[in-house]
mmCIF file of C-alpha atoms in Angstrom:
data_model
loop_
_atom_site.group_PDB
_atom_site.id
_atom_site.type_symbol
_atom_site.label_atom_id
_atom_site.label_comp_id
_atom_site.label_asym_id
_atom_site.label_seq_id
_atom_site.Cartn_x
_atom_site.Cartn_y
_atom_site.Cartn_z
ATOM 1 C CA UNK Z 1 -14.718 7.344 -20.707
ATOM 2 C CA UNK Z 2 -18.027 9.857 -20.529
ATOM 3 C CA UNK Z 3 -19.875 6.661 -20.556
ATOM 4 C CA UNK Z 4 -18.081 4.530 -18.392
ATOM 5 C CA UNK Z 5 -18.590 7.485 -15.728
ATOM 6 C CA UNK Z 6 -22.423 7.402 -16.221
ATOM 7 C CA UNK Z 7 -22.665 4.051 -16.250
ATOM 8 C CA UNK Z 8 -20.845 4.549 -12.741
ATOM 9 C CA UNK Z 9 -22.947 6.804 -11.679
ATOM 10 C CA UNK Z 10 -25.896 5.190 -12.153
ATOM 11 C CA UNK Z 11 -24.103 2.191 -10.400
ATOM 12 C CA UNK Z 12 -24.068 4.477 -7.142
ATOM 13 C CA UNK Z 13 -27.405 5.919 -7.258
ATOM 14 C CA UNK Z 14 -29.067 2.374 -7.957
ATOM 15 C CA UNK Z 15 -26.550 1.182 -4.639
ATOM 16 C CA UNK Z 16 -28.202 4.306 -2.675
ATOM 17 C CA UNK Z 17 -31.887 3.866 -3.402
ATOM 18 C CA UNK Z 18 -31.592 0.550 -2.217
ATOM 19 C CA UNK Z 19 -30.016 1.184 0.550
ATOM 20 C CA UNK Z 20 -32.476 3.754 1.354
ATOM 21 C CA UNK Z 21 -35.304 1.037 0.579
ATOM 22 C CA UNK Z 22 -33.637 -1.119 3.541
ATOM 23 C CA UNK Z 23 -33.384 2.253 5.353
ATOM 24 C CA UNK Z 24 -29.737 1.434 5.658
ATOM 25 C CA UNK Z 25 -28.535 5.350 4.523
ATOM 26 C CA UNK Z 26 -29.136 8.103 1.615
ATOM 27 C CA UNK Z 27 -27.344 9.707 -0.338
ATOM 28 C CA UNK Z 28 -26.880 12.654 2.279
ATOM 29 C CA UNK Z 29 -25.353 10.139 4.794
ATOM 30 C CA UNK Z 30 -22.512 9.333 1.942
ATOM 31 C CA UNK Z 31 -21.558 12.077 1.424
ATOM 32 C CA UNK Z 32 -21.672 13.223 5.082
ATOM 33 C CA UNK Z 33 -19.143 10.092 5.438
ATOM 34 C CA UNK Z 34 -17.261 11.197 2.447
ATOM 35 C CA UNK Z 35 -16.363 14.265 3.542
ATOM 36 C CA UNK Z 36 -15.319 13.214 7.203
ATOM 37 C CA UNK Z 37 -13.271 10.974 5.931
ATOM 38 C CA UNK Z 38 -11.028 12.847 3.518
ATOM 39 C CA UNK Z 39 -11.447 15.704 6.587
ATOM 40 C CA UNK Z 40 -9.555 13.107 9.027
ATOM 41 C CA UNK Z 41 -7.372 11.363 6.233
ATOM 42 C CA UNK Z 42 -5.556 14.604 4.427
ATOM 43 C CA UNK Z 43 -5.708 17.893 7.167
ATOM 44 C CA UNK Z 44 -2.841 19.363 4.941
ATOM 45 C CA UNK Z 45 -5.509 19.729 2.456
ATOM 46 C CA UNK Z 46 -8.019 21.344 4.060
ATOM 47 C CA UNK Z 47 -5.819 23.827 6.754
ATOM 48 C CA UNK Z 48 -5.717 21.541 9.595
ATOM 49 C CA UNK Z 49 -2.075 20.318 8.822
ATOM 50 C CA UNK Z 50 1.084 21.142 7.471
ATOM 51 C CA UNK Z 51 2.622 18.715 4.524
ATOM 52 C CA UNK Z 52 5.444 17.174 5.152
ATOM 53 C CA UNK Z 53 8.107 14.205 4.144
ATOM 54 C CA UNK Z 54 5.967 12.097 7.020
ATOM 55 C CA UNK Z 55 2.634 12.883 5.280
ATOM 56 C CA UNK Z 56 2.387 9.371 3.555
ATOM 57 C CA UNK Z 57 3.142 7.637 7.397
ATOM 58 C CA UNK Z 58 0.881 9.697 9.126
ATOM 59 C CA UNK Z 59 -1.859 8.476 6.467
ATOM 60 C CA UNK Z 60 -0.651 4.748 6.611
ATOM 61 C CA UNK Z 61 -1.668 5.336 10.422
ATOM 62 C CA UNK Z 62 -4.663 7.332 10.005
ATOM 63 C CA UNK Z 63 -5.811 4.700 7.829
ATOM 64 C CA UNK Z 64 -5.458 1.724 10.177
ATOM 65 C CA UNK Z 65 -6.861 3.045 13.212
ATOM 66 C CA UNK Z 66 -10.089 3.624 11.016
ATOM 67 C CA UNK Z 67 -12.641 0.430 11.782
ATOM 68 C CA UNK Z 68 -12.935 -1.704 8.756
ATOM 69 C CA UNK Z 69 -15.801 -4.581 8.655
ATOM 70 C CA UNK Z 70 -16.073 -4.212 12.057
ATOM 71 C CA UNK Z 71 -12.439 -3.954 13.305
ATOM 72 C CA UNK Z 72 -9.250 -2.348 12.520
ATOM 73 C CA UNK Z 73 -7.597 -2.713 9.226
ATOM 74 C CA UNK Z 74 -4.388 -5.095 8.786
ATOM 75 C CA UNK Z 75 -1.054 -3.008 7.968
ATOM 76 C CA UNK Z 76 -0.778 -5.233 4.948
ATOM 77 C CA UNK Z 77 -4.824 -5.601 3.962
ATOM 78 C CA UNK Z 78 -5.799 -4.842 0.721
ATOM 79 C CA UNK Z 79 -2.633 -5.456 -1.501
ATOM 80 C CA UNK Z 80 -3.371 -7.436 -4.385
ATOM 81 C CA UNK Z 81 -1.984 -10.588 -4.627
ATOM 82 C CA UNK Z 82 -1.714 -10.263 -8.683
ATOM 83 C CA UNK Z 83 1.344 -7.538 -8.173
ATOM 84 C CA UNK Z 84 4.788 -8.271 -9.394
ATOM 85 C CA UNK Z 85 7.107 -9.200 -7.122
ATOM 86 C CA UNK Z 86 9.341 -6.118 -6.499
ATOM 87 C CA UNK Z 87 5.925 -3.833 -6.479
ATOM 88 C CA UNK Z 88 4.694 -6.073 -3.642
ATOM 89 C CA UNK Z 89 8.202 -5.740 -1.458
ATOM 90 C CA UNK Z 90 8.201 -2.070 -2.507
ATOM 91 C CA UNK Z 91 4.120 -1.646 -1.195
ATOM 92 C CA UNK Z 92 4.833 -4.138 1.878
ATOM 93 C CA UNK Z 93 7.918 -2.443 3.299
ATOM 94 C CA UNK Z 94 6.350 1.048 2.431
ATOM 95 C CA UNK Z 95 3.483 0.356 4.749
ATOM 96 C CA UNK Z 96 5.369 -1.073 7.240
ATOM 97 C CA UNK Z 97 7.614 1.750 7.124
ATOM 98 C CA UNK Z 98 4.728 3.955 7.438
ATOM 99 C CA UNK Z 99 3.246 2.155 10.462
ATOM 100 C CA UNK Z 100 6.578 2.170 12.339
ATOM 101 C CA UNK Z 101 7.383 -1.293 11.758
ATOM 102 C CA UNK Z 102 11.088 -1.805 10.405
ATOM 103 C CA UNK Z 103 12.068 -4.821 11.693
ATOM 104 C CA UNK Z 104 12.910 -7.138 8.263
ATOM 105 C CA UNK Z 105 13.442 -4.463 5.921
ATOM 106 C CA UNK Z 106 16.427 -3.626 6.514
ATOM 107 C CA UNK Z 107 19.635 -5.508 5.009
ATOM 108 C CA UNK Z 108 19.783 -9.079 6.187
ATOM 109 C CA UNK Z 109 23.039 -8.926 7.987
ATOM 110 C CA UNK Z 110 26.272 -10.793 6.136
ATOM 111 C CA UNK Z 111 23.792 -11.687 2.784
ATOM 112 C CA UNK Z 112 25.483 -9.560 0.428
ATOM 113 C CA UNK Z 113 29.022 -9.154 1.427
ATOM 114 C CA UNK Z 114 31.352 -12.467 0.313
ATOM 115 C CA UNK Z 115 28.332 -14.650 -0.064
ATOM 116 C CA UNK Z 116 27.655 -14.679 -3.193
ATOM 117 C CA UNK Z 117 30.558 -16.844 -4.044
ATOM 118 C CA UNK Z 118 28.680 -19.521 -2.067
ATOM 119 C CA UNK Z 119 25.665 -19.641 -3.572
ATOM 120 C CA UNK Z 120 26.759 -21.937 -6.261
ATOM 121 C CA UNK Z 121 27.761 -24.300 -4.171
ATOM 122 C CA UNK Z 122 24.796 -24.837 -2.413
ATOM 123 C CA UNK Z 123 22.494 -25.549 -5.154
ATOM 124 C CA UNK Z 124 25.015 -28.444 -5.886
ATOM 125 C CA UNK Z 125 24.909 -29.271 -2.270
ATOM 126 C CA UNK Z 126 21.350 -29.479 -2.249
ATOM 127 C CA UNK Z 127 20.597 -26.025 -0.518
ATOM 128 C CA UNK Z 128 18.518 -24.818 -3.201
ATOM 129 C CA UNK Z 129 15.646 -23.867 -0.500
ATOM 130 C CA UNK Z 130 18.192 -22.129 1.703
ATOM 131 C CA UNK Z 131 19.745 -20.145 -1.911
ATOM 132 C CA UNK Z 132 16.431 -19.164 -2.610
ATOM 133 C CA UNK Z 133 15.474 -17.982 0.154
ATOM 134 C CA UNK Z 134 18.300 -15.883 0.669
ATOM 135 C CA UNK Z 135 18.185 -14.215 -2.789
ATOM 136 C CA UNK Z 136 14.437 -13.302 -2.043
ATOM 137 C CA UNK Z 137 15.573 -11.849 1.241
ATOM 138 C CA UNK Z 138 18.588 -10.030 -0.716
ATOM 139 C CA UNK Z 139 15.767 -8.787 -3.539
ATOM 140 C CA UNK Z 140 13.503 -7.469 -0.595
ATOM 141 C CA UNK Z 141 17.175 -5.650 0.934
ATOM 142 C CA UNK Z 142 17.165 -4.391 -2.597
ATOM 143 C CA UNK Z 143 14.033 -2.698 -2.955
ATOM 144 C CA UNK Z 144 14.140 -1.314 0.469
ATOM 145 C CA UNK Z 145 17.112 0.605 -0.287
ATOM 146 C CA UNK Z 146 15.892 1.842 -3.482
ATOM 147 C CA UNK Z 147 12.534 2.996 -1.337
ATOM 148 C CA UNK Z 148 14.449 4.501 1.288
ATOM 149 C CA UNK Z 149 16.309 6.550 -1.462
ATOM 150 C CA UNK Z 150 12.925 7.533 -3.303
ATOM 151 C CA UNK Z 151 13.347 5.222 -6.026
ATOM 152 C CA UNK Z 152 10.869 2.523 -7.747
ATOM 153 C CA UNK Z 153 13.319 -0.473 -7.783
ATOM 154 C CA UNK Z 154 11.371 -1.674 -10.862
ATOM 155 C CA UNK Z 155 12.980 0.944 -13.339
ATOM 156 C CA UNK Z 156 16.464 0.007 -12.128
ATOM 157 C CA UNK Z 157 16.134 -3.529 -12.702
ATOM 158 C CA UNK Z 158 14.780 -2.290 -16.551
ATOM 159 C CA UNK Z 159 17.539 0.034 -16.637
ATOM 160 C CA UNK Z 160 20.363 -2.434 -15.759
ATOM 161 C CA UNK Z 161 23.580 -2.774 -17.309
ATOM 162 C CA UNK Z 162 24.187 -6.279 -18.515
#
């Protein structure tokens, strides 16, 4: 690891003295940036703030009201698209929770009480689309309840009872 960090470092200073060839910035404007940004992103750290439960959806805001190549960052920018499925509901609804946005995350209305008995039916009826849809929308239901109670969905599903 010692010399993956120096080969890091050098990494950053070869970025800076370029950029300082272009007279783009230094190394003193970096940090300068750094250090305003963790300032404005975590004031509980640094006696400006109080933590709190809200801490994570105060940052979730903080963060997209910052510009971002050369406008405001998406609520949803940046999530790979490589993550499993239940860590992408779980990372979706989380930052759509923490923007204020709720709308869809909660439980789809009539999809888990007495329908299940239904579903079989339709992929012999030829509702397969419909079916799967609705399971996905039951699985997103699923991890927003386990995220609203403070639990990663993903270690249920391992821990299951079959």
């Amino acid at each position: 690891m010692r010399d993956e960090l120096g080969d890091l470092l050098l990494h950053l200073a070869f970025q800076i003295v370029i950029a300082e060839e272009r007279s783009q910035f230094n190394a003193e404007v970096v940090t300068r940036t750094l250090e305003e940004k963790m300032w404005r992103r975590h004031p509980n750290l640094f006696g400006e703030g109080r933590g709190s439960r809200d801490d994570h959806a105060g940052w979730e805001l903080v963060k997209r009201r910052e510009p971002r190549a050369g406008g405001k960052r998406s609520t949803l920018a940046g999530l790979p698209p490589t993550l499993p499925p239940l860590l992408m509901a779980y990372r979706l609804q989380e930052r759509a929770a923490g923007s204020g946005l709720t709308a869809g995350c909660e439980r789809p209305s009539g999809k888990s009480e007495g329908r299940n008995g239904g579903a079989g039916e339709g992929a012999a009826g030829g509702r397969r689309e419909q079916i799967e849809e609705e399971v996905g929308d039951l699985l997103f239901a699923a991890v927003n309840l386990a995220r609203k109670a403070r639990h990663r969905g993903g270690s249920g599903a391992r821990n299951a009872r079959i």
